Structure formats: C-alpha cells, structure tokens
PDB file of C-alpha atoms in Angstrom:
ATOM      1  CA  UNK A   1      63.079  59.449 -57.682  1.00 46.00           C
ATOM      2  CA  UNK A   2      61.098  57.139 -55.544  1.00 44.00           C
ATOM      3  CA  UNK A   3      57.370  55.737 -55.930  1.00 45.00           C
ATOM      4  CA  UNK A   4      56.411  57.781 -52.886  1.00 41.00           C
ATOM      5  CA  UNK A   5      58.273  61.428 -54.660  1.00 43.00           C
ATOM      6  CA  UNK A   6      57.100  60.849 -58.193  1.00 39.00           C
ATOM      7  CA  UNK A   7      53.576  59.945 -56.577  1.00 35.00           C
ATOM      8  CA  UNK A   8      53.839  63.544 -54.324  1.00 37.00           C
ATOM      9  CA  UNK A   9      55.094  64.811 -57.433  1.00 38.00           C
ATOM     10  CA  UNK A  10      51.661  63.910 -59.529  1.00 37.00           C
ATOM     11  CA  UNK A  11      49.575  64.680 -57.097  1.00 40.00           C
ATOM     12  CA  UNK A  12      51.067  68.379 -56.486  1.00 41.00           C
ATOM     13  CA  UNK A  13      50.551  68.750 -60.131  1.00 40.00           C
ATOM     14  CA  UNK A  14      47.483  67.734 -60.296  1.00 44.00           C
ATOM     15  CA  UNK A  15      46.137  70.024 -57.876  1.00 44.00           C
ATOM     16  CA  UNK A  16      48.114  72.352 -59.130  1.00 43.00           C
ATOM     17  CA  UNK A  17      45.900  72.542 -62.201  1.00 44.00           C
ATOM     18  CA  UNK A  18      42.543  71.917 -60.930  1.00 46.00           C
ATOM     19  CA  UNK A  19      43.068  74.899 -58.469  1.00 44.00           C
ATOM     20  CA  UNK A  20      44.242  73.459 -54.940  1.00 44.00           C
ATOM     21  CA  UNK A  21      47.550  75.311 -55.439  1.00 52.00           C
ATOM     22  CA  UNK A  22      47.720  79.041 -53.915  1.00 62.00           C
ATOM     23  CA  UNK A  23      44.434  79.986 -52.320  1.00 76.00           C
ATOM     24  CA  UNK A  24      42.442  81.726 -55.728  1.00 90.00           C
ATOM     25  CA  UNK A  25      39.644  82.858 -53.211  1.00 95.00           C
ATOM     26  CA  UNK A  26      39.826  83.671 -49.356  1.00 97.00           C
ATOM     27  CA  UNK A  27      37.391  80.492 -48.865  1.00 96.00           C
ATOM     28  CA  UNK A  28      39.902  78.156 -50.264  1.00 96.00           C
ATOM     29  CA  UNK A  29      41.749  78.353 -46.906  1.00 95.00           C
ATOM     30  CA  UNK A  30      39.304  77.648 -44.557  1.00 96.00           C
ATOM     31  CA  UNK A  31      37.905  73.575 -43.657  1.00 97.00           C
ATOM     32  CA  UNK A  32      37.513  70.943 -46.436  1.00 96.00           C
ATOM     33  CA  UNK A  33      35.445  69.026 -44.328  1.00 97.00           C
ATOM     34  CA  UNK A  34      32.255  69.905 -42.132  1.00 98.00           C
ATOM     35  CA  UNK A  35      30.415  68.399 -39.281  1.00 97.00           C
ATOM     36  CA  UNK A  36      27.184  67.659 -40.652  1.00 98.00           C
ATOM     37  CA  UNK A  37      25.885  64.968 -38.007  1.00 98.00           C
ATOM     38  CA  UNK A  38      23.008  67.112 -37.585  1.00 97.00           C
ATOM     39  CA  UNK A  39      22.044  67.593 -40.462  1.00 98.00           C
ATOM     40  CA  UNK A  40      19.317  65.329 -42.118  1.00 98.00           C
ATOM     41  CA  UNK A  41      20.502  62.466 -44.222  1.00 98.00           C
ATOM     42  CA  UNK A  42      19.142  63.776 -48.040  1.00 97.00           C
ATOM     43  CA  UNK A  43      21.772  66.868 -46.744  1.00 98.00           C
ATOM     44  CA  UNK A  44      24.419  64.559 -45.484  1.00 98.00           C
ATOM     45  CA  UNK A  45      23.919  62.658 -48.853  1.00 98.00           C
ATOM     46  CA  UNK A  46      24.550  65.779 -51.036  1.00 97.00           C
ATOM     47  CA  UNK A  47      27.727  67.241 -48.623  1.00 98.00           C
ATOM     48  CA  UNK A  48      29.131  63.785 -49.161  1.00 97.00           C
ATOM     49  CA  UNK A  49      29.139  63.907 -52.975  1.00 96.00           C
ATOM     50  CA  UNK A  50      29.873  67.776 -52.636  1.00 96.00           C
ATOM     51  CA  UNK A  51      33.165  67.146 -50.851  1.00 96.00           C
ATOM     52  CA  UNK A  52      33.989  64.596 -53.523  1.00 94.00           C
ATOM     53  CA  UNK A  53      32.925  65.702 -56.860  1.00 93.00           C
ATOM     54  CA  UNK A  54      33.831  69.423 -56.016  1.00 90.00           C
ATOM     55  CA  UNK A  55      37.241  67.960 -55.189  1.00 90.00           C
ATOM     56  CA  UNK A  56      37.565  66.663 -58.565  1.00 89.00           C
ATOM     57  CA  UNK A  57      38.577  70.412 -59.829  1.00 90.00           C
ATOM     58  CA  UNK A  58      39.039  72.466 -56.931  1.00 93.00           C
ATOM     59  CA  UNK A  59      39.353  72.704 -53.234  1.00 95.00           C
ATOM     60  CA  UNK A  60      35.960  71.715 -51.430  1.00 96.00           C
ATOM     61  CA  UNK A  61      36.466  74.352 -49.046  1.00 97.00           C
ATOM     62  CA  UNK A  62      35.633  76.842 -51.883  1.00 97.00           C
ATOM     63  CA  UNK A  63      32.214  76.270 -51.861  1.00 97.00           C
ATOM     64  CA  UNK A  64      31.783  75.431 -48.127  1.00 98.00           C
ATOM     65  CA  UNK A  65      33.381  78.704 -47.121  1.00 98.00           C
ATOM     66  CA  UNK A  66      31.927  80.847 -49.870  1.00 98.00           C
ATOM     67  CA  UNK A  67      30.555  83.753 -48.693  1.00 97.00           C
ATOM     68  CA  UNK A  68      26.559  83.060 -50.830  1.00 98.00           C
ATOM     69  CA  UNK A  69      23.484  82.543 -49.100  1.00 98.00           C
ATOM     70  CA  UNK A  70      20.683  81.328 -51.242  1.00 97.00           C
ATOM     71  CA  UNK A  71      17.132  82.917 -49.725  1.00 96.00           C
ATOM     72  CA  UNK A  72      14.047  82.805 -51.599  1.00 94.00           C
ATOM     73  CA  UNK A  73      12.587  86.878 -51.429  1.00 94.00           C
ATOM     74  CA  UNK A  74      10.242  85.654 -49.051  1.00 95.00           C
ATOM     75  CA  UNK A  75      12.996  84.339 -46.919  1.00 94.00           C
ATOM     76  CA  UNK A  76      14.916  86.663 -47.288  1.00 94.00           C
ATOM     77  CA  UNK A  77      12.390  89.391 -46.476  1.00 95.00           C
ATOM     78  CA  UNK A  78      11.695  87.657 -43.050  1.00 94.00           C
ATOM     79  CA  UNK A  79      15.456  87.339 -42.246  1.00 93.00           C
ATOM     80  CA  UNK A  80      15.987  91.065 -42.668  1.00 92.00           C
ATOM     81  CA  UNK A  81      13.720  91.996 -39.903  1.00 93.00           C
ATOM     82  CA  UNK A  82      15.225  89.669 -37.712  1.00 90.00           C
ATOM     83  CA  UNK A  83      18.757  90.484 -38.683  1.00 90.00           C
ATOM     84  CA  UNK A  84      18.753  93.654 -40.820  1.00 90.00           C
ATOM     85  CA  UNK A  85      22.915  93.553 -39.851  1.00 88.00           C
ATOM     86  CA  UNK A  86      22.710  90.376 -42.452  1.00 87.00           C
ATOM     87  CA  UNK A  87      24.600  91.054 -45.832  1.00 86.00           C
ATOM     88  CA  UNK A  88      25.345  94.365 -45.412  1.00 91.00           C
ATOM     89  CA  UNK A  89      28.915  93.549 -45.913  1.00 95.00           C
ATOM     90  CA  UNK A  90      28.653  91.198 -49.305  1.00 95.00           C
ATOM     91  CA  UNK A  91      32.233  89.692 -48.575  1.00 96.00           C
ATOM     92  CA  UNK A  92      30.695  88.319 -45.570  1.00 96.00           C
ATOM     93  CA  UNK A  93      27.514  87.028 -45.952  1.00 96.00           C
ATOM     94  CA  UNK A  94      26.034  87.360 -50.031  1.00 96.00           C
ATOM     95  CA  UNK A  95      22.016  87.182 -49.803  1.00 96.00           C
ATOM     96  CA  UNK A  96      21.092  86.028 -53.701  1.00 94.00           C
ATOM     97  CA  UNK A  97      17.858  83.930 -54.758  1.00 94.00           C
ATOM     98  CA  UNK A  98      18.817  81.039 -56.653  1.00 96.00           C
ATOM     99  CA  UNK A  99      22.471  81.611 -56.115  1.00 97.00           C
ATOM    100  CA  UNK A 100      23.767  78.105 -55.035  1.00 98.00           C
ATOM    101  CA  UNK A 101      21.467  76.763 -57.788  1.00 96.00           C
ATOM    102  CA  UNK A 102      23.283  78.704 -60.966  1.00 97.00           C
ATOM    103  CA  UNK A 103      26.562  77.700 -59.185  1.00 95.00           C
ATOM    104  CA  UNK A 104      25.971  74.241 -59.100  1.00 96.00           C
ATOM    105  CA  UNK A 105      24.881  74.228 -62.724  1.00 95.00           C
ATOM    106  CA  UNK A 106      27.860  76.203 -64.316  1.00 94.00           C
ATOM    107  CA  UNK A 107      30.445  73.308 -62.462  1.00 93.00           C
ATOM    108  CA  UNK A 108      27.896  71.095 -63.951  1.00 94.00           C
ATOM    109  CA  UNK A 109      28.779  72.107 -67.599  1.00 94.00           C
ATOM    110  CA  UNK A 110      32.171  72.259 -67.558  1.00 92.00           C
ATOM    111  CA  UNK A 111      33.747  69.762 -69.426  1.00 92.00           C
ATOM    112  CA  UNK A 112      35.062  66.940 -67.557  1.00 90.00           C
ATOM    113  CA  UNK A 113      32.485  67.506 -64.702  1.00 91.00           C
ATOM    114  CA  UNK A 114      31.924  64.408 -62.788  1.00 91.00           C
ATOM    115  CA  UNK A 115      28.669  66.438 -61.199  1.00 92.00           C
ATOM    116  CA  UNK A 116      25.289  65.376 -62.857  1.00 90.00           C
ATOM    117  CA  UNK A 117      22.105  66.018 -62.974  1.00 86.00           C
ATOM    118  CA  UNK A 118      20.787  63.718 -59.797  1.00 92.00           C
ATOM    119  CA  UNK A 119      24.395  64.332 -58.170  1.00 95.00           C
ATOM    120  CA  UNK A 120      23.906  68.140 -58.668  1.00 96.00           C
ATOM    121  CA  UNK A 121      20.139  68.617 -57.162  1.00 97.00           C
ATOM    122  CA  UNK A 122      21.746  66.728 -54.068  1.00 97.00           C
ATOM    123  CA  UNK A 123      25.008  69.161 -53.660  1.00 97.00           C
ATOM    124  CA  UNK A 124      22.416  72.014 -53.889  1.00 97.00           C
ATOM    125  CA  UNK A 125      20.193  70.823 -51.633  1.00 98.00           C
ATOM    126  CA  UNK A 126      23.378  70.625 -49.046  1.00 98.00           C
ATOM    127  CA  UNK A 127      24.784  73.674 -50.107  1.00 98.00           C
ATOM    128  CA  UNK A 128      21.750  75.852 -49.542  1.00 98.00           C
ATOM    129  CA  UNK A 129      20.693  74.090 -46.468  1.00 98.00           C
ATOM    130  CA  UNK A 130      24.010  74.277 -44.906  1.00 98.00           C
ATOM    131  CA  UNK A 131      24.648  77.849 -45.953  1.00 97.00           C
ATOM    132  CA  UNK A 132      21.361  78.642 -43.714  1.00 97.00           C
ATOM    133  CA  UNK A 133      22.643  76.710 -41.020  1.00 97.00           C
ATOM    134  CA  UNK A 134      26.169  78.217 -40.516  1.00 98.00           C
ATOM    135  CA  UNK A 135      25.345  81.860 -41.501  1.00 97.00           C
ATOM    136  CA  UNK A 136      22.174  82.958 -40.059  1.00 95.00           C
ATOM    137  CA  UNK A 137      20.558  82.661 -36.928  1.00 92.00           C
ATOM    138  CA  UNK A 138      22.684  81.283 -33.655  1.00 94.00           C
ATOM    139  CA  UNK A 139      25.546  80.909 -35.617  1.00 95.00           C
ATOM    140  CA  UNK A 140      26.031  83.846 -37.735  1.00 94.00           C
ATOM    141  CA  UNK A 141      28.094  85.600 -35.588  1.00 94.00           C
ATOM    142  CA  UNK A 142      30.638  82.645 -35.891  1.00 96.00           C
ATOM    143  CA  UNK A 143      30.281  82.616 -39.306  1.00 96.00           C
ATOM    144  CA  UNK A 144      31.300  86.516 -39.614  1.00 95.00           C
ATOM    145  CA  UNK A 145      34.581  85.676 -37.482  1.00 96.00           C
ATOM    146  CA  UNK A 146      35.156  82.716 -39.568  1.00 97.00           C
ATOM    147  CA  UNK A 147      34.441  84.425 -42.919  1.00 97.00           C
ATOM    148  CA  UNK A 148      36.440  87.476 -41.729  1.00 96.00           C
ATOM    149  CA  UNK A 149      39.703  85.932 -40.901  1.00 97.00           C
ATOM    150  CA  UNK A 150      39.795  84.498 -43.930  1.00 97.00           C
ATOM    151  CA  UNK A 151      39.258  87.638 -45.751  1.00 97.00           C
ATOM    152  CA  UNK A 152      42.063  89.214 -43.438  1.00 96.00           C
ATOM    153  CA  UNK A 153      44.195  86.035 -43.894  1.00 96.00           C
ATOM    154  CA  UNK A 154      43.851  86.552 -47.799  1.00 96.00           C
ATOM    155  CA  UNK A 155      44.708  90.157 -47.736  1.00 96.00           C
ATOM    156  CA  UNK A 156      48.299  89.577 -45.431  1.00 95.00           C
ATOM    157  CA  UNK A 157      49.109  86.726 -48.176  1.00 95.00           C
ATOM    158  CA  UNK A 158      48.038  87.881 -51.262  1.00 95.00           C
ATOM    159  CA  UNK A 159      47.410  91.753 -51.462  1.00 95.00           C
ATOM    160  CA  UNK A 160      47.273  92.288 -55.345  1.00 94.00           C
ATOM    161  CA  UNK A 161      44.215  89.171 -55.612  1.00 94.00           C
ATOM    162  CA  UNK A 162      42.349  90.375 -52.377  1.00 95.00           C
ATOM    163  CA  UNK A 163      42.370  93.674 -54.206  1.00 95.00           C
ATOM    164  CA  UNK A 164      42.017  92.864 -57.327  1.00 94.00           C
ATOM    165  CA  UNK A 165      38.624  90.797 -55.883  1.00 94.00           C
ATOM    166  CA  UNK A 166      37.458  93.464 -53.183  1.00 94.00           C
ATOM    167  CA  UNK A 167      39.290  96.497 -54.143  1.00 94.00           C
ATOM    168  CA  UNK A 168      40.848  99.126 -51.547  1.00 92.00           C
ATOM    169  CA  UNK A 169      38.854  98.261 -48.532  1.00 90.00           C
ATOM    170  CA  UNK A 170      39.943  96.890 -46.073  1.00 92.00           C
ATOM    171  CA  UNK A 171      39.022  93.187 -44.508  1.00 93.00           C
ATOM    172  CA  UNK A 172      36.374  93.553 -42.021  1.00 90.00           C
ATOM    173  CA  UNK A 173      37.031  93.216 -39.070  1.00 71.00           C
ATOM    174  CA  UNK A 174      37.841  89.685 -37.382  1.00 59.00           C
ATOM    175  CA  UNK A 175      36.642  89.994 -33.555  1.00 50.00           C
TER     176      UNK A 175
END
C-alpha cells in the first residue's frame, strides 16, 4: 500500500468514527464552510474555532446547517409578529431560548473535547449570531430552501433515519 493509500486509509477511518461517514443528520450534507466576511470579527473569531474544534468529532456542517435558532422570549416574541410563518415547521427553523448555549456545553463535556471554556463562549457567540443572520429576516426564505432540500435529500438517501428522526411526514417542501 502506498503512503498516499494507507494515509486515505487513516483518514477515512478516522472520520469514520468521529461521525463524517454517512450523513447521521440531514445538516451533515449541506456547506462546511460559510461566508462570514460580514460578520463582525468576535463572530468571525468564534466560526473560525467552530469550524475547527467541531471538526475534531464531527462534520462542521452539523452545526452550521442545524435547523436551532437561539431567541431570547423577548426576541422571540418580536420575531413572531413580524414572521408568525417562523418555526412553524420545527425541521426547518427550531425557535429555543438558550438552545445553542446547552449545545455548545454538552460537546464541551465530552471526553476528548478540544472545546473549552473561552473557546466555547466564542463558538456560541457565532453560532447564535449566525443562526439569526441566515434564518430570519431577508434571508429566511433561503434558509427554508436550503434547510428543505436537505431534509428531502436525507429522506431519498436514507428513509429508515429520516423516519426514524421525523417520522411519516413528509420533507417540506423545497421551492
């Protein structure tokens, strides 16, 4: 076997146990990488070490294609009057308080984690700001195409996961 196969070969494996083999989630398909030029440099910071240390034991595009939005009530409240079409489908668009926070924290405690403390504020920081960003407002319908091929895209693939995760119904639409 050559240096370049048994190299292929490690690195297959590899992924293969810290999840980058078969898609476990519909978001694990979509981009790895993000254009965050506009975003402000504390976020750019935090997506930086997010597409990094998430990397370390799973596909980054899990987390930047997840279907959570973290709202405070208050934000949310507002949003809903605006937009009361907003997370009325949950495998679209998931409206939770505090949601990106308890993620970041449980990949935090797993054993191994190369996320800490400092590291993990700054992922959360980019993860909630850039979940407002690409879901809501201007660019929400976008993110409802986006999100929704990716549900329909899991359910042609892998019909016993999409319905062991969503159960009988159907993807939404992907228009």
């Amino acid at each position: 076997m050559s240096a370049t196969g048994g190299l292929a070969s490690l690195f297959l494996a590899c992924g293969a146990l810290a999840g980058l083999g078969p898609e476990r989630f519909p978001n694990d398909a979509g981009p790895a990488e993000l254009d965050v030029s506009g975003y402000p440099e504390a976020v750019r910071e935090g997506y930086r070490l997010a597409a990094f240390k998430c990397a370390a034991c799973h596909t980054a595009a899990r987390p930047f294609n997840s279907e959570f939005l973290e709202l405070s009530p208050k934000e949310e409240s507002a949003l809903r009057k605006l937009h009361p079409e907003l997370g009325r489908d949950r495998r679209l668009v998931r409206i939770e308080a505090g949601v990106w926070s308890r993620y970041v924290r449980r990949m935090m405690a797993k054993p191994g984690s190369p996320v800490k403390s400092d590291d993990g504020k700054k992922i959360w920081s980019f993860l909630r700001h850039d979940s407002k960003v690409r879901k809501t407002g201007a660019n929400a319908k976008a993110w409802a195409r986006h999100r929704g091929k990716l549900l329909g895209d899991f359910a042609r693939k892998q019909p016993a996961a999409y319905r062991q995760r969503f159960g009988d119904a159907p993807p939404p639409d992907e228009r």
